[in-house]
Amino acid sequence: MTAKIIDGKAFAADVRGRVAAHVSKLKSEHNIIPGLAVVLVGEDPASQVYVRSKGKMTTEVGMHSYEHKLDAETDEATLLALIDNLNNDPQVHGILVQLPLPNHLNEDLVINSIDPAKDVDGFHISNVGLLATGQKSMVPCTPLGCLMMLRQHHGSLSGLNAVVVGRSNIVGKPMAQLLLGESCTVTIAHSRTKDIEALCRRADILVAAVGRPEMINADWIKPGATVVDVGINRIDAPEKGDGKTRLVGDVDFSSAVEVAGAITPVPGGVGPMTIACLLANTLTACCRSNGVAETSDLTV
Ligand code: NAP
């Protein structure tokens, strides 16, 4: 059996297209333009790349993009004052503070200072609680993207066995909550889980969010299962030449594709969906704050 490849790149382009259409309608019918503010502290090269591409895609869908770049030594009071300004700025509907922050800044304090209604990353403790209790919330972008792809592939997920490998606050835990919300039977595995291979082999849906290159191979996968690979790992690729690298997921794609029923590739799977869902969340936040009907297919 060869798995169907779930094309996250194409799906993300479709999501961005739907967001753009809705943004244009908001503008023509209500004279509202959604705005996303991204705050970057320091010069982490990967974060700079993410912030640049977030800004580009934000303007491409017709939203306003506001970038705030602060130097690495910025103190907590200055950062909190900026967030307070953004919380009170009616042009800003979404606020994202790029993580990780430099060590001297308290990440929890900073995230929890964002107005929960503008917390498009869905990391504020209020949004975590709302999601856990099945109420309307801002949903973290990466798990939201995974859920959209799973819904499109399966239709109903009700009654399926789901195993999420990884229990981080940004991926594993919210992913498990979302799958529970879809009436899956959910197990969360992590570094202390016993006999993890056998556990994963029982999953109809297997989500890998570990950060270990190609850890999960065909032996871990139930024939026909849907595998969602969140991992992004850069490894050496001597076959491409000296010093070259390539991106791989947490799943050994070449063996998994022979057993799974469907699988997301890396790159081109979950990754592109994350920014698309950030735009979808900004649109959702804008609709909610203006009392305009939100698009149900762009959120949960
Ligand atoms: P994280 O915070 O480091 O969490 C990793 C999780 O994996 C932890 O819960 C850890 O368990 C578990 N784990 C580590 N080694 C394990 C093992 N041998 N067996 C079972 N579980 C193990 O990572 P994260 O932020 O969730 O990210 C996970 C991966 O997703 C990374 O590759 C990251 O780059 C990628 N990512 C991708 C996107 C995207 O847009 N596609 C977004 C976010 C993250 P313990 O809790 O027991 O330590």
mmCIF file of C-alpha atoms and ligand atoms in Angstrom:
data_model
loop_
_atom_site.group_PDB
_atom_site.id
_atom_site.type_symbol
_atom_site.label_atom_id
_atom_site.label_comp_id
_atom_site.label_asym_id
_atom_site.label_seq_id
_atom_site.Cartn_x
_atom_site.Cartn_y
_atom_site.Cartn_z
ATOM 1 C CA MET A 1 0.000 0.000 0.000
ATOM 2 C CA THR A 2 1.239 3.491 -0.784
ATOM 3 C CA ALA A 3 -0.239 6.322 1.267
ATOM 4 C CA LYS A 4 -2.114 9.272 -0.131
ATOM 5 C CA ILE A 5 0.075 12.344 0.302
ATOM 6 C CA ILE A 6 -1.771 15.142 2.086
ATOM 7 C CA ASP A 7 -0.604 18.271 0.277
ATOM 8 C CA GLY A 8 -0.313 20.963 2.965
ATOM 9 C CA LYS A 9 1.139 23.465 0.522
ATOM 10 C CA ALA A 10 -1.919 23.333 -1.734
ATOM 11 C CA PHE A 11 -4.286 23.265 1.250
ATOM 12 C CA ALA A 12 -2.564 26.313 2.764
ATOM 13 C CA ALA A 13 -2.875 28.199 -0.533
ATOM 14 C CA ASP A 14 -6.592 27.375 -0.518
ATOM 15 C CA VAL A 15 -6.958 28.613 3.099
ATOM 16 C CA ARG A 16 -5.124 31.851 2.247
ATOM 17 C CA GLY A 17 -7.412 32.287 -0.767
ATOM 18 C CA ARG A 18 -10.498 31.910 1.428
ATOM 19 C CA VAL A 19 -9.047 34.358 3.969
ATOM 20 C CA ALA A 20 -8.296 36.883 1.196
ATOM 21 C CA ALA A 21 -11.857 36.606 -0.167
ATOM 22 C CA HIS A 22 -13.291 37.237 3.300
ATOM 23 C CA VAL A 23 -10.910 40.149 3.931
ATOM 24 C CA SER A 24 -12.019 41.763 0.695
ATOM 25 C CA LYS A 25 -15.687 41.329 1.711
ATOM 26 C CA LEU A 26 -14.992 42.843 5.151
ATOM 27 C CA LYS A 27 -13.457 45.845 3.443
ATOM 28 C CA SER A 28 -16.208 46.387 0.893
ATOM 29 C CA GLU A 29 -19.169 45.655 3.177
ATOM 30 C CA HIS A 30 -17.946 46.976 6.539
ATOM 31 C CA ASN A 31 -14.905 49.143 5.735
ATOM 32 C CA ILE A 32 -12.791 47.028 8.101
ATOM 33 C CA ILE A 33 -9.242 45.837 7.360
ATOM 34 C CA PRO A 34 -7.848 43.189 9.717
ATOM 35 C CA GLY A 35 -4.419 44.002 11.170
ATOM 36 C CA LEU A 36 -1.759 41.657 12.530
ATOM 37 C CA ALA A 37 1.083 42.924 14.732
ATOM 38 C CA VAL A 38 4.170 40.746 15.054
ATOM 39 C CA VAL A 39 6.707 41.494 17.771
ATOM 40 C CA LEU A 40 10.256 40.202 17.418
ATOM 41 C CA VAL A 41 12.786 40.636 20.215
ATOM 42 C CA GLY A 42 16.394 39.980 19.237
ATOM 43 C CA GLU A 43 18.107 38.762 16.066
ATOM 44 C CA ASP A 44 17.494 35.001 16.043
ATOM 45 C CA PRO A 45 17.991 34.196 12.309
ATOM 46 C CA ALA A 46 15.184 31.579 12.113
ATOM 47 C CA SER A 47 12.749 33.944 13.857
ATOM 48 C CA GLN A 48 13.692 36.745 11.453
ATOM 49 C CA VAL A 49 12.852 34.491 8.490
ATOM 50 C CA TYR A 50 9.488 33.497 10.040
ATOM 51 C CA VAL A 51 8.576 37.111 10.809
ATOM 52 C CA ARG A 52 9.456 38.232 7.277
ATOM 53 C CA SER A 53 7.338 35.549 5.654
ATOM 54 C CA LYS A 54 4.446 36.190 8.073
ATOM 55 C CA GLY A 55 4.525 39.901 7.110
ATOM 56 C CA LYS A 56 4.607 39.104 3.382
ATOM 57 C CA MET A 57 1.691 36.670 3.547
ATOM 58 C CA THR A 58 -0.335 39.027 5.758
ATOM 59 C CA THR A 59 -0.211 41.791 3.158
ATOM 60 C CA GLU A 60 -0.815 39.289 0.331
ATOM 61 C CA VAL A 61 -4.253 38.446 1.764
ATOM 62 C CA GLY A 62 -5.079 42.162 2.043
ATOM 63 C CA MET A 63 -4.502 42.630 5.787
ATOM 64 C CA HIS A 64 -2.380 45.283 7.471
ATOM 65 C CA SER A 65 0.928 43.987 8.800
ATOM 66 C CA TYR A 66 2.684 45.777 11.657
ATOM 67 C CA GLU A 67 6.200 44.637 12.561
ATOM 68 C CA HIS A 68 7.841 45.669 15.819
ATOM 69 C CA LYS A 69 11.512 44.746 16.040
ATOM 70 C CA LEU A 70 13.115 45.294 19.426
ATOM 71 C CA ASP A 71 16.742 44.691 20.272
ATOM 72 C CA ALA A 72 17.808 41.652 22.258
ATOM 73 C CA GLU A 73 18.471 43.706 25.424
ATOM 74 C CA THR A 74 14.921 45.132 25.577
ATOM 75 C CA ASP A 75 13.658 45.038 29.175
ATOM 76 C CA GLU A 76 10.369 43.481 30.245
ATOM 77 C CA ALA A 77 8.690 46.825 31.056
ATOM 78 C CA THR A 78 9.348 48.126 27.523
ATOM 79 C CA LEU A 79 7.970 44.972 25.924
ATOM 80 C CA LEU A 80 4.887 44.967 28.183
ATOM 81 C CA ALA A 81 4.264 48.648 27.371
ATOM 82 C CA LEU A 82 4.356 47.862 23.636
ATOM 83 C CA ILE A 83 1.904 44.985 24.106
ATOM 84 C CA ASP A 84 -0.372 47.285 26.117
ATOM 85 C CA ASN A 85 -0.354 49.783 23.226
ATOM 86 C CA LEU A 86 -1.193 47.035 20.736
ATOM 87 C CA ASN A 87 -3.964 45.719 23.024
ATOM 88 C CA ASN A 88 -5.533 49.201 22.909
ATOM 89 C CA ASP A 89 -4.983 49.862 19.204
ATOM 90 C CA PRO A 90 -8.267 49.348 17.288
ATOM 91 C CA GLN A 91 -6.339 48.804 13.999
ATOM 92 C CA VAL A 92 -4.655 45.731 15.500
ATOM 93 C CA HIS A 93 -6.830 42.602 15.698
ATOM 94 C CA GLY A 94 -4.087 40.032 16.194
ATOM 95 C CA ILE A 95 -0.858 40.146 18.217
ATOM 96 C CA LEU A 96 1.895 37.599 17.932
ATOM 97 C CA VAL A 97 5.067 37.676 20.006
ATOM 98 C CA GLN A 98 7.651 35.575 18.197
ATOM 99 C CA LEU A 99 9.073 32.844 20.446
ATOM 100 C CA PRO A 100 11.544 32.022 21.831
ATOM 101 C CA LEU A 101 12.183 35.243 23.730
ATOM 102 C CA PRO A 102 15.653 36.083 25.095
ATOM 103 C CA ASN A 103 16.258 34.380 28.469
ATOM 104 C CA HIS A 104 15.883 37.500 30.623
ATOM 105 C CA LEU A 105 12.227 37.862 29.564
ATOM 106 C CA ASN A 106 9.477 35.836 31.247
ATOM 107 C CA GLU A 107 7.644 34.170 28.339
ATOM 108 C CA ASP A 108 4.510 33.262 30.346
ATOM 109 C CA LEU A 109 4.181 36.786 31.711
ATOM 110 C CA VAL A 110 4.584 38.308 28.251
ATOM 111 C CA ILE A 111 2.110 35.941 26.546
ATOM 112 C CA ASN A 112 -0.455 36.407 29.305
ATOM 113 C CA SER A 113 -0.239 40.186 28.921
ATOM 114 C CA ILE A 114 -1.732 39.947 25.401
ATOM 115 C CA ASP A 115 -5.475 40.636 25.207
ATOM 116 C CA PRO A 116 -6.891 37.062 24.848
ATOM 117 C CA ALA A 117 -9.210 38.289 22.065
ATOM 118 C CA LYS A 118 -6.099 39.343 20.061
ATOM 119 C CA ASP A 119 -3.996 36.296 21.017
ATOM 120 C CA VAL A 120 -3.821 34.770 17.523
ATOM 121 C CA ASP A 121 -1.246 32.193 18.659
ATOM 122 C CA GLY A 122 -3.774 30.848 21.187
ATOM 123 C CA PHE A 123 -1.143 30.568 23.933
ATOM 124 C CA HIS A 124 -2.779 32.870 26.519
ATOM 125 C CA ILE A 125 -3.906 30.936 29.589
ATOM 126 C CA SER A 126 -7.533 32.067 28.980
ATOM 127 C CA ASN A 127 -7.523 30.577 25.488
ATOM 128 C CA VAL A 128 -5.926 27.371 26.775
ATOM 129 C CA GLY A 129 -8.729 27.093 29.344
ATOM 130 C CA LEU A 130 -11.462 27.904 26.838
ATOM 131 C CA LEU A 131 -10.158 25.245 24.447
ATOM 132 C CA ALA A 132 -9.898 22.674 27.252
ATOM 133 C CA THR A 133 -13.495 23.316 28.269
ATOM 134 C CA GLY A 134 -14.817 23.177 24.697
ATOM 135 C CA GLN A 135 -15.620 26.886 24.463
ATOM 136 C CA LYS A 136 -14.928 29.328 21.654
ATOM 137 C CA SER A 137 -11.241 30.303 21.822
ATOM 138 C CA MET A 138 -8.281 31.295 19.711
ATOM 139 C CA VAL A 139 -6.754 27.955 18.697
ATOM 140 C CA PRO A 140 -2.963 27.516 18.315
ATOM 141 C CA CYS A 141 -2.097 27.688 14.605
ATOM 142 C CA THR A 142 -0.132 24.473 14.077
ATOM 143 C CA PRO A 143 -2.689 22.098 15.682
ATOM 144 C CA LEU A 144 -5.494 24.021 13.945
ATOM 145 C CA GLY A 145 -3.777 23.387 10.602
ATOM 146 C CA CYS A 146 -3.406 19.686 11.436
ATOM 147 C CA LEU A 147 -7.085 19.447 12.369
ATOM 148 C CA MET A 148 -8.192 21.159 9.141
ATOM 149 C CA MET A 149 -6.222 18.623 7.089
ATOM 150 C CA LEU A 150 -7.568 15.687 9.121
ATOM 151 C CA ARG A 151 -11.159 16.903 8.755
ATOM 152 C CA GLN A 152 -10.754 17.327 5.027
ATOM 153 C CA HIS A 153 -9.270 13.843 4.647
ATOM 154 C CA HIS A 154 -11.625 11.941 6.980
ATOM 155 C CA GLY A 155 -14.797 13.976 7.214
ATOM 156 C CA SER A 156 -15.897 12.811 10.671
ATOM 157 C CA LEU A 157 -13.147 11.829 13.120
ATOM 158 C CA SER A 158 -15.631 10.538 15.694
ATOM 159 C CA GLY A 159 -14.625 7.327 17.460
ATOM 160 C CA LEU A 160 -11.170 7.095 15.874
ATOM 161 C CA ASN A 161 -8.166 6.200 18.027
ATOM 162 C CA ALA A 162 -5.722 9.111 17.998
ATOM 163 C CA VAL A 163 -2.218 9.083 19.441
ATOM 164 C CA VAL A 164 -0.348 12.373 19.772
ATOM 165 C CA VAL A 165 3.375 11.943 20.363
ATOM 166 C CA GLY A 166 4.601 15.045 22.212
ATOM 167 C CA ARG A 167 3.026 17.043 25.049
ATOM 168 C CA SER A 168 4.224 20.590 24.431
ATOM 169 C CA ASN A 169 1.917 23.511 25.169
ATOM 170 C CA ILE A 170 2.167 24.767 21.600
ATOM 171 C CA VAL A 171 1.505 21.535 19.687
ATOM 172 C CA GLY A 172 0.924 18.267 21.579
ATOM 173 C CA LYS A 173 -1.544 19.366 24.274
ATOM 174 C CA PRO A 174 -3.769 21.606 22.093
ATOM 175 C CA MET A 175 -3.708 18.955 19.344
ATOM 176 C CA ALA A 176 -4.987 16.385 21.844
ATOM 177 C CA GLN A 177 -7.724 18.801 22.994
ATOM 178 C CA LEU A 178 -8.848 19.415 19.428
ATOM 179 C CA LEU A 179 -8.994 15.686 18.650
ATOM 180 C CA LEU A 180 -10.950 15.097 21.854
ATOM 181 C CA GLY A 181 -13.317 17.834 20.712
ATOM 182 C CA GLU A 182 -13.842 15.793 17.518
ATOM 183 C CA SER A 183 -14.767 12.769 19.686
ATOM 184 C CA CYS A 184 -11.579 10.821 19.012
ATOM 185 C CA THR A 185 -10.244 8.522 21.734
ATOM 186 C CA VAL A 186 -7.008 10.342 22.484
ATOM 187 C CA THR A 187 -3.741 9.183 24.015
ATOM 188 C CA ILE A 188 -0.796 11.519 24.547
ATOM 189 C CA ALA A 189 2.630 9.896 24.428
ATOM 190 C CA HIS A 190 5.910 11.493 25.523
ATOM 191 C CA SER A 191 9.493 10.673 26.421
ATOM 192 C CA ARG A 192 8.495 8.529 29.438
ATOM 193 C CA THR A 193 5.778 6.520 27.653
ATOM 194 C CA LYS A 194 6.305 2.761 27.912
ATOM 195 C CA ASP A 195 6.142 0.591 24.795
ATOM 196 C CA ILE A 196 5.435 3.643 22.670
ATOM 197 C CA GLU A 197 5.810 1.712 19.423
ATOM 198 C CA ALA A 198 2.930 -0.661 20.250
ATOM 199 C CA LEU A 199 0.823 2.269 21.473
ATOM 200 C CA CYS A 200 1.336 4.135 18.201
ATOM 201 C CA ARG A 201 0.483 0.989 16.214
ATOM 202 C CA ARG A 202 -3.060 1.144 17.629
ATOM 203 C CA ALA A 203 -3.641 4.643 16.266
ATOM 204 C CA ASP A 204 -6.008 5.405 13.394
ATOM 205 C CA ILE A 205 -4.578 8.920 13.545
ATOM 206 C CA LEU A 206 -0.959 9.384 14.561
ATOM 207 C CA VAL A 207 0.352 12.903 15.148
ATOM 208 C CA ALA A 208 4.108 13.257 15.640
ATOM 209 C CA ALA A 209 5.295 16.449 17.403
ATOM 210 C CA VAL A 210 8.585 15.394 18.936
ATOM 211 C CA GLY A 211 11.529 17.145 17.309
ATOM 212 C CA ARG A 212 13.503 13.927 16.683
ATOM 213 C CA PRO A 213 14.449 13.319 13.061
ATOM 214 C CA GLU A 214 12.677 10.298 11.517
ATOM 215 C CA MET A 215 12.023 8.651 14.918
ATOM 216 C CA ILE A 216 8.742 7.039 13.836
ATOM 217 C CA ASN A 217 9.093 4.400 11.138
ATOM 218 C CA ALA A 218 6.769 1.943 9.406
ATOM 219 C CA ASP A 219 6.860 -0.484 12.381
ATOM 220 C CA TRP A 220 5.088 2.119 14.543
ATOM 221 C CA ILE A 221 2.217 2.606 12.105
ATOM 222 C CA LYS A 222 -1.042 0.698 11.795
ATOM 223 C CA PRO A 223 -1.688 -0.192 8.140
ATOM 224 C CA GLY A 224 -4.008 2.427 6.652
ATOM 225 C CA ALA A 225 -3.534 4.960 9.483
ATOM 226 C CA THR A 226 -3.366 8.706 8.841
ATOM 227 C CA VAL A 227 -0.009 10.145 9.877
ATOM 228 C CA VAL A 228 0.460 13.861 10.545
ATOM 229 C CA ASP A 229 4.112 14.831 10.870
ATOM 230 C CA VAL A 230 4.584 18.140 12.700
ATOM 231 C CA GLY A 231 8.344 17.761 13.150
ATOM 232 C CA ILE A 232 10.769 20.066 11.386
ATOM 233 C CA ASN A 233 14.350 18.881 11.780
ATOM 234 C CA ARG A 234 17.388 19.956 9.816
ATOM 235 C CA ILE A 235 19.885 17.157 9.238
ATOM 236 C CA ASP A 236 23.148 16.802 7.325
ATOM 237 C CA ALA A 237 22.740 15.797 3.700
ATOM 238 C CA PRO A 238 26.203 14.773 2.475
ATOM 239 C CA GLU A 239 24.562 13.315 -0.669
ATOM 240 C CA LYS A 240 23.776 16.921 -1.704
ATOM 241 C CA GLY A 241 27.376 18.030 -1.226
ATOM 242 C CA ASP A 242 29.714 19.103 1.545
ATOM 243 C CA GLY A 243 28.055 21.018 4.384
ATOM 244 C CA LYS A 244 24.569 20.707 2.823
ATOM 245 C CA THR A 245 21.498 20.019 4.938
ATOM 246 C CA ARG A 246 17.858 19.028 4.380
ATOM 247 C CA LEU A 247 14.610 19.142 6.318
ATOM 248 C CA VAL A 248 13.011 15.973 7.636
ATOM 249 C CA GLY A 249 10.083 15.306 9.929
ATOM 250 C CA ASP A 250 9.724 13.153 13.030
ATOM 251 C CA VAL A 251 8.495 10.362 10.756
ATOM 252 C CA ASP A 252 10.693 8.288 8.463
ATOM 253 C CA PHE A 253 8.682 9.206 5.374
ATOM 254 C CA SER A 254 10.131 6.638 2.982
ATOM 255 C CA SER A 255 9.098 3.634 5.101
ATOM 256 C CA ALA A 256 5.922 5.175 6.575
ATOM 257 C CA VAL A 257 4.481 5.968 3.153
ATOM 258 C CA GLU A 258 4.382 2.223 2.390
ATOM 259 C CA VAL A 259 2.165 1.445 5.411
ATOM 260 C CA ALA A 260 0.059 4.525 6.173
ATOM 261 C CA GLY A 261 -3.219 5.289 4.429
ATOM 262 C CA ALA A 262 -2.415 8.998 4.269
ATOM 263 C CA ILE A 263 0.563 11.061 5.353
ATOM 264 C CA THR A 264 1.737 14.686 5.457
ATOM 265 C CA PRO A 265 5.218 15.188 3.951
ATOM 266 C CA VAL A 266 8.023 17.355 5.363
ATOM 267 C CA PRO A 267 8.463 19.887 3.920
ATOM 268 C CA GLY A 268 5.098 20.727 2.348
ATOM 269 C CA GLY A 269 2.734 19.308 4.972
ATOM 270 C CA VAL A 270 1.976 20.906 8.326
ATOM 271 C CA GLY A 271 4.521 23.755 7.939
ATOM 272 C CA PRO A 272 2.694 25.848 5.306
ATOM 273 C CA MET A 273 -0.601 25.384 7.181
ATOM 274 C CA THR A 274 0.756 27.149 10.273
ATOM 275 C CA ILE A 275 1.044 30.634 8.708
ATOM 276 C CA ALA A 276 -2.221 30.114 6.796
ATOM 277 C CA CYS A 277 -3.932 29.422 10.142
ATOM 278 C CA LEU A 278 -2.319 32.495 11.693
ATOM 279 C CA LEU A 279 -4.013 34.563 8.981
ATOM 280 C CA ALA A 280 -7.268 32.670 9.534
ATOM 281 C CA ASN A 281 -7.043 33.393 13.286
ATOM 282 C CA THR A 282 -6.407 37.097 12.648
ATOM 283 C CA LEU A 283 -9.500 37.194 10.452
ATOM 284 C CA THR A 284 -11.520 35.344 13.105
ATOM 285 C CA ALA A 285 -10.319 37.750 15.839
ATOM 286 C CA CYS A 286 -11.236 40.733 13.641
ATOM 287 C CA CYS A 287 -14.727 39.367 12.898
ATOM 288 C CA ARG A 288 -15.368 38.635 16.597
ATOM 289 C CA SER A 289 -14.202 42.054 17.794
ATOM 290 C CA ASN A 290 -16.413 43.787 15.216
ATOM 291 C CA GLY A 291 -19.461 41.570 15.751
ATOM 292 C CA VAL A 292 -19.317 40.327 12.150
ATOM 293 C CA ALA A 293 -20.138 36.678 11.345
ATOM 294 C CA GLU A 294 -16.954 34.584 11.273
ATOM 295 C CA THR A 295 -16.197 31.890 8.696
ATOM 296 C CA SER A 296 -16.851 28.539 10.334
ATOM 297 C CA ASP A 297 -14.526 26.655 7.946
ATOM 298 C CA LEU A 298 -11.518 28.713 9.096
ATOM 299 C CA THR A 299 -11.778 27.921 12.794
ATOM 300 C CA VAL A 300 -13.207 25.286 15.151
HETATM 301 P P1 NAP B 1 8.999 20.329 22.356
HETATM 302 O O1 NAP B 1 8.410 21.441 23.135
HETATM 303 O O2 NAP B 1 10.464 20.087 22.400
HETATM 304 O O3 NAP B 1 8.253 18.994 22.782
HETATM 305 C C1 NAP B 1 8.657 17.745 22.294
HETATM 306 C C2 NAP B 1 7.832 16.664 22.906
HETATM 307 O O4 NAP B 1 8.306 15.421 22.390
HETATM 308 C C3 NAP B 1 7.935 16.586 24.434
HETATM 309 O O5 NAP B 1 6.654 16.431 24.984
HETATM 310 C C4 NAP B 1 8.806 15.364 24.674
HETATM 311 O O6 NAP B 1 8.450 14.619 25.817
HETATM 312 C C5 NAP B 1 8.500 14.511 23.464
HETATM 313 N N1 NAP B 1 9.609 13.602 23.182
HETATM 314 C C6 NAP B 1 10.924 13.897 23.106
HETATM 315 N N2 NAP B 1 11.644 12.778 22.862
HETATM 316 C C7 NAP B 1 10.749 11.767 22.791
HETATM 317 C C8 NAP B 1 10.877 10.371 22.575
HETATM 318 N N3 NAP B 1 12.060 9.790 22.367
HETATM 319 N N4 NAP B 1 9.748 9.637 22.585
HETATM 320 C C9 NAP B 1 8.543 10.210 22.795
HETATM 321 N N5 NAP B 1 8.365 11.522 23.000
HETATM 322 C C10 NAP B 1 9.462 12.291 23.010
HETATM 323 O O7 NAP B 1 8.655 20.459 20.792
HETATM 324 P P2 NAP B 1 7.427 21.178 20.036
HETATM 325 O O8 NAP B 1 7.578 22.636 20.160
HETATM 326 O O9 NAP B 1 6.137 20.532 20.394
HETATM 327 O O10 NAP B 1 7.801 20.798 18.530
HETATM 328 C C11 NAP B 1 7.869 19.461 18.100
HETATM 329 C C12 NAP B 1 8.371 19.427 16.671
HETATM 330 O O11 NAP B 1 7.435 20.137 15.864
HETATM 331 C C13 NAP B 1 9.708 20.130 16.440
HETATM 332 O O12 NAP B 1 10.401 19.454 15.395
HETATM 333 C C14 NAP B 1 9.304 21.507 15.963
HETATM 334 O O13 NAP B 1 10.296 22.102 15.137
HETATM 335 C C15 NAP B 1 8.081 21.175 15.160
HETATM 336 N N6 NAP B 1 7.131 22.285 15.012
HETATM 337 C C16 NAP B 1 6.636 22.488 13.776
HETATM 338 C C17 NAP B 1 5.703 23.488 13.575
HETATM 339 C C18 NAP B 1 5.169 23.693 12.184
HETATM 340 O O14 NAP B 1 4.690 24.756 11.856
HETATM 341 N N7 NAP B 1 5.151 22.670 11.364
HETATM 342 C C19 NAP B 1 5.284 24.272 14.630
HETATM 343 C C20 NAP B 1 5.757 24.003 15.914
HETATM 344 C C21 NAP B 1 6.689 22.989 16.092
HETATM 345 P P3 NAP B 1 8.671 15.151 27.334
HETATM 346 O O15 NAP B 1 7.592 16.152 27.554
HETATM 347 O O16 NAP B 1 8.517 13.936 28.163
HETATM 348 O O17 NAP B 1 10.037 15.751 27.356
#
